[in-house]
Coordinates of C-alpha atoms in Angstrom, one line a residue:
M1258 CA 0.0 0.0 0.0
S1259 CA 1.4 3.4 -1.0
G1260 CA 1.9 6.2 1.5
T1261 CA -0.5 8.4 -0.6
A1262 CA -3.2 5.7 -0.4
T1263 CA -2.7 5.3 3.3
R1264 CA -3.0 9.1 3.9
A1265 CA -6.1 9.3 1.6
R1266 CA -7.8 6.5 3.6
R1267 CA -7.0 8.4 6.8
L1268 CA -8.4 11.7 5.5
L1269 CA -11.5 10.0 4.0
G1270 CA -12.2 8.3 7.4
R1271 CA -12.6 11.7 9.1
P1272 CA -16.2 12.8 9.9
A1273 CA -16.1 15.5 7.2
G1274 CA -13.9 13.6 4.7
W1275 CA -15.0 13.4 1.1
I1276 CA -13.5 13.1 -2.4
E1277 CA -14.5 14.3 -5.9
A1278 CA -13.0 14.4 -9.4
A1279 CA -10.7 17.4 -9.7
P1280 CA -11.2 19.9 -12.7
G1281 CA -7.6 19.5 -13.7
G1282 CA -7.5 15.8 -13.5
G1283 CA -7.2 13.3 -10.6
Y1284 CA -9.3 13.4 -7.4
A1285 CA -9.4 16.0 -4.7
L1286 CA -9.9 15.0 -1.1
R1287 CA -11.3 17.5 1.4
T1288 CA -12.2 17.4 5.1
G1289 CA -15.0 20.0 5.2
A1290 CA -18.6 20.6 4.6
D1291 CA -18.3 21.9 1.0
R1292 CA -15.9 23.1 -1.7
R1293 CA -14.9 26.0 0.4
A1294 CA -12.8 23.6 2.4
R1295 CA -9.2 23.4 1.4
V1296 CA -8.1 20.4 -0.7
Q1297 CA -6.0 18.3 1.6
L1298 CA -4.7 15.8 -1.0
T1299 CA -5.0 15.2 -4.7
I1300 CA -4.6 11.5 -5.8
G1301 CA -4.5 9.7 -9.1
E1302 CA -6.5 6.9 -10.7
A1303 CA -4.7 4.0 -8.9
E1304 CA -5.2 5.5 -5.4
F1305 CA -8.8 6.3 -6.2
R1306 CA -9.5 2.7 -7.3
A1307 CA -7.8 1.6 -4.0
L1308 CA -10.3 3.7 -2.1
A1309 CA -13.2 2.4 -4.1
A1310 CA -12.1 -1.1 -3.1
E1311 CA -11.3 -0.3 0.6
P1312 CA -13.1 1.2 2.5
G1313 CA -15.4 1.6 -0.5
L1314 CA -17.2 4.7 -1.7
K1315 CA -20.8 5.9 -1.8
A1316 CA -22.3 8.9 -3.4
R1317 CA -22.3 12.1 -1.4
A1318 CA -25.4 14.3 -1.3
G1319 CA -23.6 17.4 -2.4
G1320 CA -21.5 15.6 -5.1
G1321 CA -18.4 13.4 -4.9
W1322 CA -18.1 10.4 -2.6
V1323 CA -17.6 9.6 1.0
A1324 CA -16.4 6.3 2.6
R1325 CA -18.9 3.5 2.6
P1326 CA -20.1 2.8 6.2
A1327 CA -18.6 -0.3 7.9
G1328 CA -20.7 -3.3 7.3
A1329 CA -22.4 -1.9 4.1
A1330 CA -22.5 -4.2 1.1
A1331 CA -19.6 -3.8 -1.2
P1332 CA -20.3 -2.7 -4.8
E1333 CA -20.0 -5.3 -7.5
P1334 CA -16.5 -5.4 -9.0
P1335 CA -16.1 -4.1 -12.5
P1336 CA -16.5 -6.8 -15.2
P1337 CA -13.2 -7.9 -16.9
G1338 CA -12.2 -6.1 -20.1
R1339 CA -13.7 -2.7 -19.0
P1340 CA -10.7 -0.5 -17.9
G1341 CA -11.4 2.8 -16.3
L1342 CA -14.7 1.6 -14.7
T1343 CA -15.3 1.7 -11.0
E1344 CA -18.8 0.5 -10.2
G1345 CA -20.7 2.4 -7.5
R1346 CA -23.9 4.3 -7.0
R1347 CA -24.8 8.0 -7.5
A1348 CA -28.0 10.0 -6.8
V1349 CA -29.4 11.2 -10.1
I1350 CA -32.6 12.8 -11.3
D1351 CA -34.8 10.3 -13.3
A1352 CA -37.0 11.2 -16.2
D1353 CA -40.0 11.8 -13.8
G1354 CA -37.9 14.4 -11.9
R1355 CA -37.3 12.3 -8.8
L1356 CA -34.0 11.8 -7.1
R1357 CA -33.0 8.2 -7.1
S1358 CA -29.8 6.1 -6.6
H1359 CA -28.4 4.5 -9.7
R1360 CA -25.4 2.4 -10.6
A1361 CA -22.7 4.6 -12.0
N1362 CA -19.0 4.7 -13.0
L1363 CA -17.1 6.4 -10.2
T1364 CA -13.9 6.6 -12.0
G1365 CA -14.4 9.9 -13.7
S1366 CA -16.7 11.7 -16.2
A1367 CA -16.9 11.0 -19.9
V1368 CA -16.0 14.6 -20.4
A1369 CA -12.9 14.3 -18.4
W1370 CA -12.0 11.1 -20.3
L1371 CA -12.5 12.7 -23.7
S1372 CA -10.6 15.8 -22.6
G1373 CA -7.5 13.6 -22.5
R1374 CA -8.0 12.3 -26.0
R1375 CA -6.9 14.0 -29.2
D1376 CA -8.3 14.1 -32.7
A1377 CA -6.5 13.2 -36.0
D1378 CA -4.9 16.7 -36.0
G1379 CA -3.6 16.3 -32.5
R1380 CA -6.1 18.7 -30.9
P1381 CA -7.9 17.9 -27.7
W1382 CA -11.2 16.2 -28.5
I1383 CA -12.9 18.3 -25.8
E1384 CA -11.8 21.9 -25.7
R1385 CA -11.1 23.6 -22.3
A1386 CA -14.1 25.9 -22.8
E1387 CA -16.4 22.9 -23.4
R1388 CA -15.1 21.1 -20.4
A1389 CA -15.5 24.2 -18.2
A1390 CA -19.1 24.5 -19.5
A1391 CA -19.8 20.9 -18.6
E1392 CA -18.4 21.4 -15.1
R1393 CA -20.5 24.5 -14.6
L1394 CA -23.6 22.7 -15.6
G1395 CA -22.7 19.8 -13.2
I1396 CA -22.2 22.2 -10.3
D1397 CA -25.5 24.0 -10.9
A1398 CA -27.2 20.6 -11.0
E1399 CA -25.6 19.6 -7.7
I1400 CA -26.8 22.8 -6.1
A1401 CA -30.3 22.3 -7.5
M1402 CA -30.4 18.7 -6.2
A1403 CA -29.3 19.8 -2.8
G1404 CA -32.7 21.5 -2.2
P1405 CA -34.8 19.9 0.5
S1406 CA -37.3 17.3 -0.8
L1407 CA -36.4 18.2 -4.4
T1408 CA -38.7 16.5 -6.9
L1409 CA -38.7 18.7 -10.0
R1410 CA -38.2 18.6 -13.7
W1411 CA -35.8 21.0 -15.4
D1412 CA -38.4 21.7 -18.1
A1413 CA -41.2 22.2 -15.6
L1414 CA -39.7 25.2 -13.8
P1415 CA -41.8 28.3 -13.5
R1416 CA -41.0 31.0 -16.1
S1417 CA -40.9 34.7 -15.3
G1418 CA -44.5 35.8 -14.6
G1419 CA -45.9 32.3 -15.0
G1420 CA -47.4 29.9 -12.5
T1421 CA -45.5 27.1 -10.8
A1422 CA -45.2 23.6 -12.2
V1423 CA -42.8 22.4 -9.5
R1424 CA -43.9 19.8 -7.1
A1425 CA -41.6 20.9 -4.2
E1426 CA -40.2 24.1 -2.8
P1427 CA -36.4 23.9 -2.5
G1428 CA -34.5 26.9 -1.2
D1429 CA -34.1 30.0 -3.3
R1430 CA -30.5 29.0 -4.2
A1431 CA -31.5 25.5 -5.3
M1432 CA -34.4 26.9 -7.3
A1433 CA -32.2 29.5 -9.0
A1434 CA -29.7 26.8 -9.9
A1435 CA -32.4 24.6 -11.3
R1436 CA -33.6 27.4 -13.5
R1437 CA -30.1 27.9 -14.8
V1438 CA -29.8 24.2 -15.5
G1439 CA -33.1 24.3 -17.5
A1440 CA -31.9 27.2 -19.6
A1441 CA -28.5 25.6 -20.2
L1442 CA -30.1 22.3 -21.3
A1443 CA -32.5 24.1 -23.6
A1444 CA -29.6 25.9 -25.3
C1445 CA -28.1 22.5 -26.3
G1446 CA -30.9 21.9 -28.8
P1447 CA -30.9 18.4 -30.3
A1448 CA -28.0 17.4 -28.0
R1449 CA -29.9 18.2 -24.8
A1450 CA -30.6 14.6 -23.8
M1451 CA -27.0 13.5 -24.3
V1452 CA -25.6 16.5 -22.3
E1453 CA -28.1 15.7 -19.5
Q1454 CA -27.0 12.0 -19.5
I1455 CA -23.3 12.9 -19.4
C1456 CA -23.1 16.1 -17.3
I1457 CA -26.0 15.6 -14.9
R1458 CA -26.6 11.9 -14.7
T1459 CA -22.9 11.2 -14.9
S1460 CA -23.4 8.3 -17.4
S1461 CA -20.7 6.8 -19.4
L1462 CA -20.8 7.3 -23.2
Q1463 CA -21.9 3.8 -23.8
T1464 CA -24.6 3.9 -21.1
A1465 CA -25.9 7.2 -22.5
E1466 CA -26.0 5.8 -26.1
Q1467 CA -28.0 2.8 -24.9
A1468 CA -30.4 5.0 -22.9
L1469 CA -31.0 7.2 -25.9
G1470 CA -31.2 4.4 -28.5
L1471 CA -28.1 5.7 -30.4
R1472 CA -25.7 3.5 -32.3
R1473 CA -22.3 2.9 -30.7
R1474 CA -19.9 5.9 -30.9
A1475 CA -22.7 8.2 -32.2
G1476 CA -23.0 9.8 -28.8
K1477 CA -19.5 11.3 -28.9
A1478 CA -20.3 13.6 -31.8
L1479 CA -23.7 14.5 -30.3
L1480 CA -22.0 15.3 -27.0
K1481 CA -19.4 17.5 -28.7
Q1482 CA -22.2 19.4 -30.4
G1483 CA -24.0 19.9 -27.1
L1484 CA -20.9 21.0 -25.2
R1485 CA -20.1 23.5 -27.9
A1486 CA -23.6 25.0 -27.6
L1487 CA -23.3 24.9 -23.8
A1488 CA -20.0 26.9 -23.9
A1489 CA -21.6 29.5 -26.2
H1490 CA -24.6 29.7 -23.8
Y1491 CA -22.3 30.4 -20.8
R1492 CA -20.1 32.7 -23.0
I1493 CA -17.0 30.7 -22.2
G1494 CA -14.1 30.8 -24.6

């Protein structure tokens, strides 16, 4: 066991210890209530997989993961031949607008993975502005989902001057974030569903393609289209 992994386990075992994918790559470990807490340690893929195995990870309400409680059932190991996959569970919003726990890949987002790949001309497949837009959407979605008893649909939010179509009353901050998410997804046009699958539901590309009935590898181009529109919506880049 490496010294880094040992320290990561110790930090994660603290009452306020949690970990999330870092914007610049790797995984950031904090010991505080939210992202205002200082990053105590940044680890790589190998150490993250070690944490996923022991003590195990479970989804954190505000995003990221915390240590799995002692005695809890361990997640199923990833099937052979699927590198980069760490099976676990995340809280996501279903099509009916309800927050539920689903199996998910805890290794890292599809956007982060594609950001490390290059096209035939040697350029990053996902530009920095597009990745920043995806991260901004994900953060807003986390804030929206943190509202108390949140059971809402992004496309059912009240418009200015209109009546409410929301089935719950989260706090003002969560509601404002949910409105931003709805507007951002609408700006993605035909790629909206793919962007929601990847950036909010944190699905893998393959899982998103299956959920949307797309042929294999068709989702990558659709995601690129959506992220480009998302960056333009946020005026990034």
